[in-house]
């Protein structure tokens, strides 16, 4: 049974750095073809892909947010961590981690975490 | 402004058939990258509905189907039910952006 769960602060101040952790089970990120992605959704708005990390530690980032994002993994802990620097109120959103169903660039996301709402406010 | 364009809303009566379009360009759907569809109930995470243009994950009713042609894709829902009333998103990959792209989402209303 595949599960993912996001954790992190519910509130961050502008200019601070956000660190989110995705803890998963039911699969291993050391298995060929596996990847974990981060996606966010501002309240009432559409989904936005942020980043992806592959089983072989390849990393991919949204072009528009690339300078602010870092994704990493701890295979032994079954965790993926996303950091986003210089947070702004427009970054207020529910942040999801999701498993990619394969190694293709445009793979689908077959399992999602419940999401964690992050509010950016002073 | 999303890279993939979906109608903001569609509606249909119970039992009817509706389609939701997802229009892209030559750098995403037109480049033959897969299109995937998600259903998102209020307050919950998106759920994979269609993957690889036309495939349904186990457990998804066959009332849901996907298609793709040129630079567009569509999600069709037949035999509309009240429980289908929610938001739907398409997803693909864009080679110009070198990243995953989503549509702006479509709210389905069952009349």
Coordinates of C-alpha atoms in Angstrom, one line a residue:
Chain A
X1 CA 0.0 0.0 0.0
X2 CA 1.5 3.3 -1.2
X3 CA 1.1 6.3 1.1
X4 CA 2.7 9.7 1.1
X5 CA 2.4 12.4 3.8
X6 CA 3.6 16.0 3.8
X7 CA 4.9 17.7 6.9
X8 CA 6.2 21.2 7.6
X9 CA 5.2 24.6 9.1
X10 CA 1.7 25.9 8.5
X11 CA 2.8 29.5 8.8
X12 CA 6.0 31.2 7.5
X13 CA 7.0 34.8 7.4
X14 CA 7.8 36.6 4.2
X15 CA 11.5 36.2 3.2
X16 CA 11.8 33.1 5.3
X17 CA 12.8 29.7 3.9
X18 CA 10.2 26.9 3.8
X19 CA 11.2 23.3 4.4
X20 CA 8.7 20.6 3.6
X21 CA 9.2 16.8 4.1
X22 CA 7.4 14.1 2.2
X23 CA 7.5 10.8 4.1
X24 CA 6.4 7.8 2.0
X25 CA 5.9 4.1 2.3
X26 CA 5.0 1.2 0.0
X27 CA 7.8 1.9 -2.5
X28 CA 11.5 2.6 -2.5
X29 CA 13.1 5.6 -4.1
X30 CA 16.1 3.5 -4.8
X31 CA 14.1 1.4 -7.3
X32 CA 14.8 2.1 -11.0
X33 CA 12.2 4.4 -12.5
X34 CA 10.8 5.8 -9.3
X35 CA 10.4 9.5 -8.7
X36 CA 8.7 11.8 -6.2
X37 CA 7.3 15.2 -7.2
X38 CA 6.1 18.3 -5.4
X39 CA 3.0 20.2 -6.6
X40 CA 1.3 23.1 -5.1
X41 CA -2.2 24.7 -5.3
X42 CA -3.0 28.2 -4.1
X43 CA -6.5 28.5 -2.6
X44 CA -9.1 28.3 -5.3
X45 CA -6.5 28.1 -8.1
X46 CA -4.9 25.5 -10.3
X47 CA -2.2 22.9 -9.7
X48 CA 1.4 23.9 -10.3
X49 CA 4.3 21.5 -10.6
X50 CA 7.4 22.5 -8.6
X51 CA 10.1 19.8 -8.6
X52 CA 11.0 16.2 -9.1
X53 CA 13.7 13.9 -7.8
X54 CA 14.5 10.5 -9.4
X55 CA 15.8 7.2 -8.0
X56 CA 19.2 8.0 -9.4
X57 CA 19.2 11.5 -7.7
X58 CA 18.5 13.4 -10.9
X59 CA 16.6 16.6 -10.1
X60 CA 14.2 18.7 -12.1
X61 CA 12.7 22.1 -11.3
X62 CA 10.0 24.4 -12.5
X63 CA 11.7 27.0 -14.7
X64 CA 9.9 29.9 -13.0
X65 CA 10.9 28.8 -9.5
X66 CA 14.2 27.1 -10.2
X67 CA 16.3 29.7 -8.4
X68 CA 14.3 29.2 -5.1
X69 CA 13.9 25.5 -5.0
X70 CA 16.0 22.6 -3.8
X71 CA 14.8 19.0 -3.7
X72 CA 16.7 16.2 -2.0
X73 CA 16.1 12.7 -0.7
X74 CA 17.0 10.4 2.1
X75 CA 16.4 6.9 0.8
X76 CA 17.1 5.2 4.1
X77 CA 14.3 7.3 5.8
X78 CA 11.9 7.2 2.8
X79 CA 11.8 10.9 2.7
X80 CA 12.0 13.7 0.2
X81 CA 12.6 17.3 1.3
X82 CA 11.8 20.4 -0.6
X83 CA 13.1 23.8 0.4
X84 CA 11.8 27.1 -1.0
X85 CA 13.7 30.3 -0.2
X86 CA 12.5 33.9 0.0
X87 CA 8.8 33.0 0.7
X88 CA 6.2 35.6 -0.3
X89 CA 2.5 35.8 0.4
X90 CA 1.8 34.6 -3.2
X91 CA 3.4 31.3 -2.2
X92 CA 0.5 30.6 0.1
X93 CA -0.8 27.3 -1.1
X94 CA -1.5 23.6 -0.3
X95 CA 1.7 21.7 -1.1
X96 CA 1.4 18.1 -2.2
X97 CA 4.0 15.4 -2.8
X98 CA 3.1 12.8 -5.3
X99 CA 4.7 9.6 -6.7
X100 CA 5.6 9.6 -10.4
X101 CA 4.4 6.5 -12.2
X102 CA 7.7 5.8 -14.1
X103 CA 10.7 7.6 -15.4
X104 CA 9.2 9.4 -18.4
X105 CA 9.4 13.2 -18.3
X106 CA 5.7 13.6 -18.4
X107 CA 4.8 10.7 -16.2
X108 CA 1.5 10.7 -14.3
X109 CA 1.2 11.0 -10.6
X110 CA -0.5 7.9 -9.3
X111 CA -0.3 8.5 -5.6
X112 CA -0.6 11.8 -3.7
X113 CA -0.2 12.9 -0.2
X114 CA -3.1 14.7 1.6
X115 CA -1.4 18.0 1.2
X116 CA -0.2 20.6 3.7
X117 CA -1.4 24.2 3.7
X118 CA 1.3 26.7 4.0
X119 CA 0.4 30.4 4.7
X120 CA 2.9 33.1 4.2
X121 CA 2.1 36.1 6.4
X122 CA 3.9 38.4 8.7
Chain B
X1 CA -2.4 31.7 -17.5
X2 CA -2.0 28.0 -17.7
X3 CA 0.0 26.4 -20.6
X4 CA -2.8 23.9 -21.1
X5 CA -6.2 25.5 -21.6
X6 CA -9.4 24.1 -20.1
X7 CA -12.9 25.5 -20.0
X8 CA -13.5 27.0 -16.6
X9 CA -16.8 25.2 -16.3
X10 CA -19.0 22.6 -18.0
X11 CA -22.4 21.2 -17.0
X12 CA -24.8 18.5 -17.8
X13 CA -27.9 16.7 -16.6
X14 CA -27.8 13.4 -14.8
X15 CA -27.3 10.6 -17.3
X16 CA -25.9 12.8 -20.0
X17 CA -22.5 12.9 -21.5
X18 CA -20.1 15.8 -21.1
X19 CA -16.6 16.4 -22.4
X20 CA -13.8 18.6 -21.0
X21 CA -11.2 19.8 -23.5
X22 CA -7.5 20.4 -22.8
X23 CA -5.8 22.5 -25.5
X24 CA -2.0 22.7 -25.7
X25 CA 0.6 23.4 -28.4
X26 CA 3.3 21.9 -30.4
X27 CA 5.7 21.8 -27.4
X28 CA 3.4 19.7 -25.2
X29 CA 0.3 17.7 -26.4
X30 CA 1.2 18.3 -30.0
X31 CA 4.7 16.8 -29.4
X32 CA 2.9 13.6 -28.4
X33 CA 3.6 13.8 -24.7
X34 CA 1.1 11.9 -22.6
X35 CA -1.9 13.6 -21.2
X36 CA -3.2 12.6 -17.8
X37 CA -6.5 13.6 -16.1
X38 CA -7.2 14.1 -12.4
X39 CA -10.4 14.5 -10.4
X40 CA -10.2 16.7 -7.3
X41 CA -13.0 16.6 -4.8
X42 CA -13.3 19.6 -2.5
X43 CA -10.6 19.7 0.2
X44 CA -8.9 16.6 -1.0
X45 CA -5.8 15.7 -3.1
X46 CA -6.2 15.1 -6.8
X47 CA -7.0 11.5 -7.9
X48 CA -5.6 10.0 -11.1
X49 CA -8.5 9.4 -13.5
X50 CA -6.9 8.8 -16.9
X51 CA -3.2 8.2 -17.7
X52 CA -1.3 7.9 -20.9
X53 CA -4.1 9.7 -22.9
X54 CA -6.6 6.8 -22.7
X55 CA -5.9 4.5 -19.8
X56 CA -8.0 4.1 -16.6
X57 CA -6.4 3.1 -13.4
X58 CA -7.9 0.2 -11.6
X59 CA -11.1 1.2 -9.9
X60 CA -12.0 4.1 -12.1
X61 CA -15.4 3.5 -13.8
X62 CA -15.5 3.0 -17.5
X63 CA -17.9 6.0 -17.7
X64 CA -14.6 8.0 -17.8
X65 CA -12.6 8.0 -21.0
X66 CA -9.8 10.0 -22.6
X67 CA -8.8 10.8 -26.1
X68 CA -6.1 12.9 -27.8
X69 CA -5.8 14.5 -31.3
X70 CA -3.2 17.0 -32.5
X71 CA -2.6 19.6 -29.9
X72 CA -5.7 18.8 -27.8
X73 CA -7.0 16.1 -25.5
X74 CA -10.5 15.4 -24.0
X75 CA -12.0 13.8 -21.0
X76 CA -15.5 12.3 -21.6
X77 CA -17.9 11.4 -18.8
X78 CA -21.0 9.4 -19.7
X79 CA -24.0 8.6 -17.6
X80 CA -23.4 11.7 -15.4
X81 CA -23.9 11.2 -11.7
X82 CA -24.2 13.8 -8.9
X83 CA -21.0 12.5 -7.4
X84 CA -19.1 13.6 -10.6
X85 CA -19.7 17.3 -9.7
X86 CA -16.2 18.5 -8.9
X87 CA -13.0 19.8 -10.5
X88 CA -11.0 18.2 -13.2
X89 CA -7.4 18.9 -14.3
X90 CA -5.3 17.8 -17.3
X91 CA -1.6 17.4 -17.2
X92 CA 1.2 16.9 -19.7
X93 CA 4.9 17.8 -20.3
X94 CA 6.2 20.8 -22.1
X95 CA 9.6 20.6 -23.9
X96 CA 10.0 24.3 -24.1
X97 CA 9.6 24.7 -20.3
X98 CA 11.3 21.4 -19.6
X99 CA 8.7 20.6 -17.0
X100 CA 5.3 19.3 -16.1
X101 CA 2.3 21.5 -17.0
X102 CA -1.3 21.5 -15.8
X103 CA -4.5 22.9 -17.2
X104 CA -6.3 25.6 -15.3
X105 CA -9.0 23.2 -14.2
X106 CA -12.6 22.7 -15.1
X107 CA -15.5 22.7 -12.7
X108 CA -18.2 20.2 -13.6
X109 CA -21.7 21.0 -12.5
X110 CA -24.4 18.3 -12.6
X111 CA -27.7 20.1 -13.1

